[in-house]
Short mmCIF file of C-alpha atoms in Angstrom, two decimals:
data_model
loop_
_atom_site.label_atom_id
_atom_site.label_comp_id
_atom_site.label_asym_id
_atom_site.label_seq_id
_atom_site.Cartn_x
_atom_site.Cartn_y
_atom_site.Cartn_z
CA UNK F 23 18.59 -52.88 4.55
CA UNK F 24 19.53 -53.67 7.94
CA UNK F 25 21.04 -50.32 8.86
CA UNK F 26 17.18 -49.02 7.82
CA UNK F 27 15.65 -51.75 10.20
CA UNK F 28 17.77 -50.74 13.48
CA UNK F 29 16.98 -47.01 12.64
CA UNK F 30 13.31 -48.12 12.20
CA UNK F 31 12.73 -50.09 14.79
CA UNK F 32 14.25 -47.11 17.15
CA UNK F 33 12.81 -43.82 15.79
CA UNK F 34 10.08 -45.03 12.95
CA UNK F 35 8.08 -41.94 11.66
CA UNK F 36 4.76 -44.47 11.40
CA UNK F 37 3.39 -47.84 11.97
CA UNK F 38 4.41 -49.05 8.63
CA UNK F 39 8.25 -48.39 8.91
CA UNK F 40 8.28 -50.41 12.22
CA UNK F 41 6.15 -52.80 10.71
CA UNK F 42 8.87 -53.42 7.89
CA UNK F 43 11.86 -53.27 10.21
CA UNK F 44 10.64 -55.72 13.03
CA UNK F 45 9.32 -58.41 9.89
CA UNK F 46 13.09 -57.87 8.44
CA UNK F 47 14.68 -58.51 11.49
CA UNK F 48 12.82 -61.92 12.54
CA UNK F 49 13.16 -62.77 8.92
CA UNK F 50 16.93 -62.80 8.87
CA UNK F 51 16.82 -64.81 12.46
CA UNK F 52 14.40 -67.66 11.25
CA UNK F 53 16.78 -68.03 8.01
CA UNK F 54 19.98 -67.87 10.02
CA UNK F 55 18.44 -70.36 12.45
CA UNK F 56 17.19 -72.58 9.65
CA UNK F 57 20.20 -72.67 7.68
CA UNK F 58 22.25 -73.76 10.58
CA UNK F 59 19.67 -76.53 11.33
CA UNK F 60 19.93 -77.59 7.65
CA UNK F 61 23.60 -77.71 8.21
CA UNK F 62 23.27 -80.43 10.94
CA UNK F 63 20.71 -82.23 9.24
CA UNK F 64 22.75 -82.53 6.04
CA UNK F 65 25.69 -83.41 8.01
CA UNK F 66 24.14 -85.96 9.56
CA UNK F 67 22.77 -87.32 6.34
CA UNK F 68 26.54 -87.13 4.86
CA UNK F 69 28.57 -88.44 7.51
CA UNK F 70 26.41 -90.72 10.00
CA UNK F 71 26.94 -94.21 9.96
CA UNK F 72 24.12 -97.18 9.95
CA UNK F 73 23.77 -100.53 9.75
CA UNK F 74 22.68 -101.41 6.40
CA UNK F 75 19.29 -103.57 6.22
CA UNK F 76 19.89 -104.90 2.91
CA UNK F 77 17.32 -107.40 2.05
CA UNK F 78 13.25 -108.18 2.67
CA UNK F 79 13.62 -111.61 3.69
CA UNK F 80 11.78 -114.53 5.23
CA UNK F 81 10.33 -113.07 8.57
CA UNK F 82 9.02 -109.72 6.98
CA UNK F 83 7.49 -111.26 3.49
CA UNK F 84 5.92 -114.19 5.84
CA UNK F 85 4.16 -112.18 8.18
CA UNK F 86 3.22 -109.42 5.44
CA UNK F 87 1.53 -112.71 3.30
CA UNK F 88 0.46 -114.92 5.85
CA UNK F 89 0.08 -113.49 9.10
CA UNK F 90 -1.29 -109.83 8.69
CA UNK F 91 -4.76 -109.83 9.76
CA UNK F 92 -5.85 -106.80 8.14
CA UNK F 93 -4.21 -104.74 4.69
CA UNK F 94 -1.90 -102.26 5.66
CA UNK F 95 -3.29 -98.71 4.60
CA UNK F 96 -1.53 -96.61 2.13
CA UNK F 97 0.06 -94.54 5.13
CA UNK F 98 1.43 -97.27 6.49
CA UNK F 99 2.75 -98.69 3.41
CA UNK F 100 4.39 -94.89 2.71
CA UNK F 101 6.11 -95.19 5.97
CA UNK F 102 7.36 -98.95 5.58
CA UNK F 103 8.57 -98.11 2.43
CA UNK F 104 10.23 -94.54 3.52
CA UNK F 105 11.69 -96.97 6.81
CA UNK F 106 13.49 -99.27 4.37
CA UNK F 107 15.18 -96.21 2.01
CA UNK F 108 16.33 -95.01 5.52
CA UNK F 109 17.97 -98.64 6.53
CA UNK F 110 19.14 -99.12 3.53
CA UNK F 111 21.64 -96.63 3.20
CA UNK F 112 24.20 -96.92 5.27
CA UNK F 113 23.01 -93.76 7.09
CA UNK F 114 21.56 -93.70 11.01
CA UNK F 115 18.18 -93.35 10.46
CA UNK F 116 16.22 -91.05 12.73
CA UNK F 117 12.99 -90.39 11.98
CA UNK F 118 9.74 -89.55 13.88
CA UNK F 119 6.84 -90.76 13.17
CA UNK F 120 3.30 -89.21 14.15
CA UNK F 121 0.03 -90.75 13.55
CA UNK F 122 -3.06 -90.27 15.63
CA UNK F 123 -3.97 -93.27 18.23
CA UNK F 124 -5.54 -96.10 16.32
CA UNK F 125 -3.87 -95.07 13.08
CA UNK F 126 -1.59 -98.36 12.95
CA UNK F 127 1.65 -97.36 14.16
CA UNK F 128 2.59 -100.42 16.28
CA UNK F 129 1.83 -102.58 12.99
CA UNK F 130 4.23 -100.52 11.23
CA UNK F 131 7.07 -100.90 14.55
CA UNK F 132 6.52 -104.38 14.10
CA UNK F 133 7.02 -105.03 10.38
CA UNK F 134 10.62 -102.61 10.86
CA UNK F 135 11.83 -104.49 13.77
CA UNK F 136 11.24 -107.85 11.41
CA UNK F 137 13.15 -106.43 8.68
CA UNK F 138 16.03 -105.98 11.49
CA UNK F 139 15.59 -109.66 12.10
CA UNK F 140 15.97 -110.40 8.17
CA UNK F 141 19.24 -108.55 8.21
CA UNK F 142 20.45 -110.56 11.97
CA UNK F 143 19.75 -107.09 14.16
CA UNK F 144 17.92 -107.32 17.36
CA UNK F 145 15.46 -104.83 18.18
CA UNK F 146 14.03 -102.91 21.48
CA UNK F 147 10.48 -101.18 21.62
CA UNK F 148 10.41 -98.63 24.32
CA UNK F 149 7.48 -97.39 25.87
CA UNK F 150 6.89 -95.05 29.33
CA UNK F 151 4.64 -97.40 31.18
CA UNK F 152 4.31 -101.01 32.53
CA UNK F 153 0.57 -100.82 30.88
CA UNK F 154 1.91 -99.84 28.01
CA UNK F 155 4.86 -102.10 27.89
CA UNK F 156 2.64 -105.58 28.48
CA UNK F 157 0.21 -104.21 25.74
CA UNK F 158 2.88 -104.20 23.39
CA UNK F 159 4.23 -107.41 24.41
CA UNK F 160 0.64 -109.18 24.83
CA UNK F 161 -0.02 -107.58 20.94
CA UNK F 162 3.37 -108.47 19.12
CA UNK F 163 3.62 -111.91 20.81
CA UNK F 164 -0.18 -112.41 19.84
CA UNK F 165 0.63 -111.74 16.52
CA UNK F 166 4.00 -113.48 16.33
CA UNK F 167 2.30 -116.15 17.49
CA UNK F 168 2.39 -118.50 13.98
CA UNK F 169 6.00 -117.65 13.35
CA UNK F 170 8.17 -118.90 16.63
CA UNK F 171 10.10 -115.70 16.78
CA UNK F 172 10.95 -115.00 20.57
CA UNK F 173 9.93 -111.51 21.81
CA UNK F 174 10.72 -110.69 25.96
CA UNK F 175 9.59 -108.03 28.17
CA UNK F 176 11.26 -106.06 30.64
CA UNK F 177 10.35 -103.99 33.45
CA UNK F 178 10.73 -102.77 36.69
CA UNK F 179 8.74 -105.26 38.09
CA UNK F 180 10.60 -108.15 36.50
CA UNK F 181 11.48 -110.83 39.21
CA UNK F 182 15.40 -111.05 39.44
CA UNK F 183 15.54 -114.93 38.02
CA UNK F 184 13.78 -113.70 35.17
CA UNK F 185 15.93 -110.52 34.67
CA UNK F 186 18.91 -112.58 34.81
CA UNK F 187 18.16 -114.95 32.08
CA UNK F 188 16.31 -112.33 29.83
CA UNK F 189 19.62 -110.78 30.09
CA UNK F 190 21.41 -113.12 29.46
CA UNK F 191 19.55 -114.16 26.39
CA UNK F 192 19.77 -110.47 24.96
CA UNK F 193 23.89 -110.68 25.35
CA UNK F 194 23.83 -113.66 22.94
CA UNK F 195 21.31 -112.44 20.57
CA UNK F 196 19.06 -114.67 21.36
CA UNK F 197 15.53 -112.42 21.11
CA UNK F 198 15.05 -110.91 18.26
CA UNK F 199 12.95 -108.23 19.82
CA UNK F 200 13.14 -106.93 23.30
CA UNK F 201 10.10 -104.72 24.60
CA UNK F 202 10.45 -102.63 27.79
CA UNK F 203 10.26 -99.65 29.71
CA UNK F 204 12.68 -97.57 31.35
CA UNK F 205 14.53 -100.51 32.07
CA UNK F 206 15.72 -101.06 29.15
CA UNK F 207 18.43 -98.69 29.32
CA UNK F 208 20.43 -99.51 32.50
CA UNK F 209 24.00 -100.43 32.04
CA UNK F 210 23.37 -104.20 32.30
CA UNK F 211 21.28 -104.16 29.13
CA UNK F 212 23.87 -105.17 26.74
CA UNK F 213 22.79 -106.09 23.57
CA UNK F 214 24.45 -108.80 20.63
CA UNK F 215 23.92 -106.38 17.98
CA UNK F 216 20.86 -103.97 18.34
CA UNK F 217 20.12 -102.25 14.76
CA UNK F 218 16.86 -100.59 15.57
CA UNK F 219 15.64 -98.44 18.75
CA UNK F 220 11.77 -97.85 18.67
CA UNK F 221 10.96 -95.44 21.32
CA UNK F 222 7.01 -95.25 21.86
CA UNK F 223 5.44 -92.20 23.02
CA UNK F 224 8.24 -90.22 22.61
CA UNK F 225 7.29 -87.30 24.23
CA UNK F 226 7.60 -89.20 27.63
CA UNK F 227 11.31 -89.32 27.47
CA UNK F 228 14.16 -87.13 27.66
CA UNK F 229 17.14 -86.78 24.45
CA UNK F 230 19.43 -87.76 27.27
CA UNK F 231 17.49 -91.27 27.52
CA UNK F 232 17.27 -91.79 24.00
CA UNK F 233 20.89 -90.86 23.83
CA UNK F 234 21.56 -93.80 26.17
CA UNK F 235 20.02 -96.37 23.53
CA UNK F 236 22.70 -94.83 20.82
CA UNK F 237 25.63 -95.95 22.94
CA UNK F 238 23.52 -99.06 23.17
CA UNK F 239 26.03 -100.84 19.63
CA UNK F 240 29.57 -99.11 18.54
CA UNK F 241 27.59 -98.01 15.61
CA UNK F 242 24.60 -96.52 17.05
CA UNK F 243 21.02 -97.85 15.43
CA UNK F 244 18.58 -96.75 13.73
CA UNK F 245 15.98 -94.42 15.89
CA UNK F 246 12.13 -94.70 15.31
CA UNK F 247 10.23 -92.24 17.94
CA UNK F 248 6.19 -92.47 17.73
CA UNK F 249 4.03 -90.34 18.87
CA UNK F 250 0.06 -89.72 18.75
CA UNK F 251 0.23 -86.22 20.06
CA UNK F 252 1.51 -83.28 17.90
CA UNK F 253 3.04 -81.70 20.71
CA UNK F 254 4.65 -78.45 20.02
CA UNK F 255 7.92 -79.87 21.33
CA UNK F 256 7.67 -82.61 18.49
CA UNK F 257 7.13 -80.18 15.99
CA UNK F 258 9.11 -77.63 16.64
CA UNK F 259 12.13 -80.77 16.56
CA UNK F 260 10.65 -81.70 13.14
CA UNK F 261 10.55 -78.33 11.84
CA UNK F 262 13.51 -77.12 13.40
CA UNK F 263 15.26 -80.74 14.39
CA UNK F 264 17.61 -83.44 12.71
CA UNK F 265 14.63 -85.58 12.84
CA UNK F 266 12.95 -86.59 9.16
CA UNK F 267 9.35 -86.90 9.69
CA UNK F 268 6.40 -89.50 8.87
CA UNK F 269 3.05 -88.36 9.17
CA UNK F 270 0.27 -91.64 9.12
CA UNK F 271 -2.69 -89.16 8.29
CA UNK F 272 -5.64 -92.71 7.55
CA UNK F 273 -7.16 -94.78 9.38
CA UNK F 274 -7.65 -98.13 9.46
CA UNK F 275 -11.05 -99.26 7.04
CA UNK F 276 -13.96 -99.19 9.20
CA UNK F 277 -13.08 -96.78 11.51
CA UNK F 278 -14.89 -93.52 12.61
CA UNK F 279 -13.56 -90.04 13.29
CA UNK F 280 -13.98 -89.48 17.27
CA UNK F 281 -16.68 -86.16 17.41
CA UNK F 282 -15.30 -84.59 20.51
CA UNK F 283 -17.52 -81.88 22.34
CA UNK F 284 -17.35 -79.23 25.44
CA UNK F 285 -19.72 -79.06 28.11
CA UNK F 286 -20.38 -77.27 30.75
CA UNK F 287 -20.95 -78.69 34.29
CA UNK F 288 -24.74 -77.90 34.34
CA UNK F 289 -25.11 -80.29 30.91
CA UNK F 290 -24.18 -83.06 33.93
CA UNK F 291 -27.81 -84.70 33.58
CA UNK F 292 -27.72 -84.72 29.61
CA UNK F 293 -24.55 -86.23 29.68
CA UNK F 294 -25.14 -89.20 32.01
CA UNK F 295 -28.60 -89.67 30.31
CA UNK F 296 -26.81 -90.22 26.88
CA UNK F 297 -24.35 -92.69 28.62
CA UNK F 298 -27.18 -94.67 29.49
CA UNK F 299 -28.36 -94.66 26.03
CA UNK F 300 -25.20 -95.85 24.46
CA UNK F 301 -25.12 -98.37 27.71
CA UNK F 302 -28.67 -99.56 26.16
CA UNK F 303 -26.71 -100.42 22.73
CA UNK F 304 -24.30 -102.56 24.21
CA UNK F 305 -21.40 -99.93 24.40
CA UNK F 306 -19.22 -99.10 27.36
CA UNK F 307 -18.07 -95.97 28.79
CA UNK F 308 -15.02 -94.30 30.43
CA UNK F 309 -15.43 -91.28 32.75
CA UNK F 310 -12.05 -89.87 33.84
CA UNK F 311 -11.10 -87.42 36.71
CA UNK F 312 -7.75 -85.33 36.95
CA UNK F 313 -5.25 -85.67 39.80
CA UNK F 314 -6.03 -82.36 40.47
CA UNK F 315 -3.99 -81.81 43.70
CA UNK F 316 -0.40 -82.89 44.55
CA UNK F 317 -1.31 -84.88 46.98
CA UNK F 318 -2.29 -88.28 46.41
CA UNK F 319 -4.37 -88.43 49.25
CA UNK F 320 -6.56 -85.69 47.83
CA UNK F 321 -6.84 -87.57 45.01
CA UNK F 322 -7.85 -90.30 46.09
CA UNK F 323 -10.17 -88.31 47.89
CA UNK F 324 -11.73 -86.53 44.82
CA UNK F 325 -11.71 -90.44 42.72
CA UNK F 326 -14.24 -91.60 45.71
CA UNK F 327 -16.25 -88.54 45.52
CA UNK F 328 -16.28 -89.01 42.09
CA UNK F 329 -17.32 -92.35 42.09
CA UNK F 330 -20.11 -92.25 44.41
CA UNK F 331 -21.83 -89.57 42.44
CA UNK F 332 -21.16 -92.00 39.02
CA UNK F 333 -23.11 -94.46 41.38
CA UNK F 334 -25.44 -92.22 42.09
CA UNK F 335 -26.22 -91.95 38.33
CA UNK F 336 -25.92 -95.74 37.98
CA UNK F 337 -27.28 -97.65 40.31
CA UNK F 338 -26.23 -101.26 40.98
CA UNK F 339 -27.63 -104.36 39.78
CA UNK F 340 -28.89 -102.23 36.29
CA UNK F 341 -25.16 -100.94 35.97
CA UNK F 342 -21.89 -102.47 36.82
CA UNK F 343 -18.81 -100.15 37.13
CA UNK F 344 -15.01 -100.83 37.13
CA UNK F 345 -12.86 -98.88 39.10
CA UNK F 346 -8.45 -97.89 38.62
CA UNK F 347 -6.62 -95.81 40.29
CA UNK F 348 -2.80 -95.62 40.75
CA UNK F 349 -2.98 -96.19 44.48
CA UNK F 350 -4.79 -99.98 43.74
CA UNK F 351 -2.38 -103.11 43.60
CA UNK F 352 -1.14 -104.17 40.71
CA UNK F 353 -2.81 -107.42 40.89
CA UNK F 354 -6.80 -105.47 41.37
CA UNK F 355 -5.92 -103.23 38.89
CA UNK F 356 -5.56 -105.88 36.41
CA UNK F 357 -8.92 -107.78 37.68
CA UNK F 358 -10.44 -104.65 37.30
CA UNK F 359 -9.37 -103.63 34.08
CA UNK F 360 -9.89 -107.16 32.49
CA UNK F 361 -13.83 -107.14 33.99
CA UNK F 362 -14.29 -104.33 31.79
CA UNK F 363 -11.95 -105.38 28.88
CA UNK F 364 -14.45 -108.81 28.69
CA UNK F 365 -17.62 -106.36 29.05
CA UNK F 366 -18.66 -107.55 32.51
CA UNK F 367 -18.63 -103.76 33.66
CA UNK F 368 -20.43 -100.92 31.57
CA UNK F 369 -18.46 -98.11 32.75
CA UNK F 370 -14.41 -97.17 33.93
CA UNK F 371 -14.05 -94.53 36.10
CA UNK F 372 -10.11 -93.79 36.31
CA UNK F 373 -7.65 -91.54 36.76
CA UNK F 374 -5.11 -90.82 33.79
CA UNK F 375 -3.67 -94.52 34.91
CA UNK F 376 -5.57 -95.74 31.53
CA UNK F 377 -3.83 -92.77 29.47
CA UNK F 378 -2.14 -95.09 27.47
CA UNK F 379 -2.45 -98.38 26.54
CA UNK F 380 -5.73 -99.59 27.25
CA UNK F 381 -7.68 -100.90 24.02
CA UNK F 382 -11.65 -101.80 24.65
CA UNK F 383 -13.16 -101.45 21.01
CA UNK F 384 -16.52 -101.77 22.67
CA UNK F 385 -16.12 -98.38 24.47
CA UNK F 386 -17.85 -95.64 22.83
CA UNK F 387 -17.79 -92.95 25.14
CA UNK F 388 -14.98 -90.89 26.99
CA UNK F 389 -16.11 -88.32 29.65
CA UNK F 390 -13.56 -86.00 31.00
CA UNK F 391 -14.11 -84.46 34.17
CA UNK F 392 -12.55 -80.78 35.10
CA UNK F 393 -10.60 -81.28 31.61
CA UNK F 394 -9.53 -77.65 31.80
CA UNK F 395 -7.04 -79.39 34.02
CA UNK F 396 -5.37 -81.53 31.52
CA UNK F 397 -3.09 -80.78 28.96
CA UNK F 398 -3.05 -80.87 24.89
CA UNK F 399 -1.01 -84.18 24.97
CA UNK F 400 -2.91 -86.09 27.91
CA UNK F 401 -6.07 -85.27 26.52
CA UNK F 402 -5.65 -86.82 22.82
CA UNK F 403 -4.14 -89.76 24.61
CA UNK F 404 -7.77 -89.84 26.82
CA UNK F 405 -9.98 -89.28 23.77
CA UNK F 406 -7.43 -92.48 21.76
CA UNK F 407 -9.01 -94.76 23.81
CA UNK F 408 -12.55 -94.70 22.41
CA UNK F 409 -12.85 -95.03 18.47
CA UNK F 410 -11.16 -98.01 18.52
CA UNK F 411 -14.03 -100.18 17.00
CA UNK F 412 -16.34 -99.97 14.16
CA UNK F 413 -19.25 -97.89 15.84
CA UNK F 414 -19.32 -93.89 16.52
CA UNK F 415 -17.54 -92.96 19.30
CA UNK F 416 -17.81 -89.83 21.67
CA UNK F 417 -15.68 -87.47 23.79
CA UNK F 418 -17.12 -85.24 26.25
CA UNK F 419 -15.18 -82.52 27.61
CA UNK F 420 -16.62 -81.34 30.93
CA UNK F 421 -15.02 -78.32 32.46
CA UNK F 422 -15.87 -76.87 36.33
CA UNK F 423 -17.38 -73.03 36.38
CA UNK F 424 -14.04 -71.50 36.45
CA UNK F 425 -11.98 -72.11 33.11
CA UNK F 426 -9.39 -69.57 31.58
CA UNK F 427 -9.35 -68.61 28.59
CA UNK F 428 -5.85 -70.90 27.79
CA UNK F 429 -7.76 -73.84 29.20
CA UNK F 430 -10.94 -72.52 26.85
CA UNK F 431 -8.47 -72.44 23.34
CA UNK F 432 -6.91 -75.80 24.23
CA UNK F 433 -10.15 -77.48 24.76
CA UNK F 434 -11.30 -75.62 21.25
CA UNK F 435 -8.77 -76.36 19.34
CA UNK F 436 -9.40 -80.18 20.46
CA UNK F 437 -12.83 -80.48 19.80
CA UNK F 438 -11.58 -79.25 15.64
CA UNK F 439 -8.67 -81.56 15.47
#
């Protein structure tokens, strides 16, 4: 009783009796605390209102027939089908979905903001970076392509003309989808009639930004968050949240599971050797270094280092090597990235700048350097962007001489998952 479990947990005569009264007291608190969060959920369920998506029509069935270049795995065709229950009854839908990177997610963004277009609702795509941003736009457009349906971009770097008549051309309605970043929710924004909100990497953003897109139509639209990482923050909103939750747990056909492995900094030699031997079979390789200090002069420092020793390994004209950093113009960046995107370089060496976003399915290996300095989420994000082709792909963890024994779990518990 719980009279026995505050006498127990004050004077117990053994182990045992404190061992009952402490379970009985974080029992009661984790069913309290889950009732009330079944409250809100249920609430939400009951009295939320969404715009109703009430038919499959022309722009979803003709891309799913005509258009897809690849079938949709049975993951993806759980969470289309669990993302049209949601929109079509006249609830909000809200509803995160978590897939690893690679598992199809954007595929299944796209096909949801094209039922919105069946049903005459605009849609935004949000991601956290420019990189990001124009990958999404360069994909969806790409695969729009056959079916004329307008898709703009918008970021922080979009000239003013241009701002003004994207703008302008999201007041009327006249995109059906609008990708972005940040920039997507300032006050100008205003949109016809937006019925679906697809917020990538979710983990980026704050609930007071995704708030912002609510207020974004008098009845707010439906939320989609994606994320590759489980993050503790994500689940602990999915098991504690108002968030339902889709889990895309298959990849694509053809694709291998990443092996990820731990190194020390003495295994250097073995490492670089076995780059060279993947080099010799036509694959490409990242190798990425932390921004360890605060200062971006010190990082910049540590890239250079960094990048003369990768030299050292690789000598030029056997070995070409690409090189991004977030101190580069935009303009070199992009030269650089696209000499190794076309396989004129064999090897990246970045900082976290290519954490997201960056697709090479020629790349086969993924070296992290001091990666006891990087954290759960940035290091699945790092290890997403090899795998992304048909061959076996490789991470390699290295860590300095000095890692704690946090840093040593983390890095463990990535190398099983």
């Amino acid at each position: 009783s719980r009279w026995d479990a505050f006498r127990f947990i004050h004077f117990p005569s053994g182990t045992d009796e404190h061992g009952q009264a402490l379970r009985r007291l974080k029992f009661e608190e984790l069913l309290i605390s889950q009732l009330r969060l079944a409250m809100v959920r249920s609430t939400r369920h009951r009295y939320s209102r969404g715009h109703v998506f009430a038919q499959v029509g022309g722009h979803f069935n003709t891309f799913y027939q005509e258009h897809l270049p690849f079938a949709l795995t049975g993951a993806q065709k759980r969470v289309l089908k669990e993302i049209r229950q949601d929109t079509g009854s006249g609830k909000q839908m809200n509803r995160l979905l978590q897939g690893d990177v690679g598992s199809g997610k954007t595929v299944v963004a796209l096909m949801s903001m094209l039922l919105a277009a069946d049903n005459g609702f605009q849609s935004c795509l949000m991601a956290p970076t420019e990189i990001l941003a124009r990958q999404h736009f360069d994909n969806l457009s790409h695969l729009l392509a056959p079916m004329a349906l307008p898709v703009r971009i918008l970021t922080g770097s979009t000239k003013a003309a241009e701002r003004k008549k994207i703008l302008a051309e999201v007041e009327k309605g006249a995109p059906d989808i609008l990708i972005g970043t940040h920039a997507v929710l300032e006050q100008q924004v205003q949109f016809r009639n937006l019925g679906l909100a697809i917020i990538d990497e979710q983990h980026r953003f704050g609930v007071a930004q995704r708030a912002v897109l609510w207020k974004k139509n008098e009845v707010p639209p439906h939320m989609l968050v994606m994320t590759a990482t489980p993050i503790p923050r994500t689940l602990a909103m999915t098991a504690y949240g108002d968030l339902d939750y889709s889990i895309m747990d298959e990849l694509p056909p053809g694709r291998l599971l990443v092996l990820t492995v731990h190194r020390a900094d003495d295994s250097r030699p073995q490492v670089m050797e076995f780059i060279k031997g993947e080099i010799a079979k036509g694959r490409q390789a990242y190798i990425i270094f932390p921004l360890i200090e605060e200062s971006e002069k010190l990082d910049y420092e540590d890239l250079m280092k960094g990048y003369e020793h990768v030299k050292a390994w690789f000598p030029e004209p056997q070995y070409w090597i690409s090189m991004v950093h977030g101190r580069m113009p935009q303009e070199q960046k992009d030269v650089n990235m696209q000499r190794f995107v076309r396989g004129e370089t064999h090897i990246m060496v970045s900082t976290t700048v290519i954490e997201v976003g960056v697709n090479v399915p020629n790349a086969s290996v993924m070296v992290i350097e001091s990666s006891e300095k990087f954290g759960l989420s940035q290091l699945h994000q790092l290890r997403g962007r090899v795998g992304r082709g048909s061959e076996k792909s490789y991470c390699i963890l290295l860590t300095g001489p000095k890692v704690s024994q946090d840093a040593r779990e983390r890095l463990s518990i990535l190398c099983e998952t």
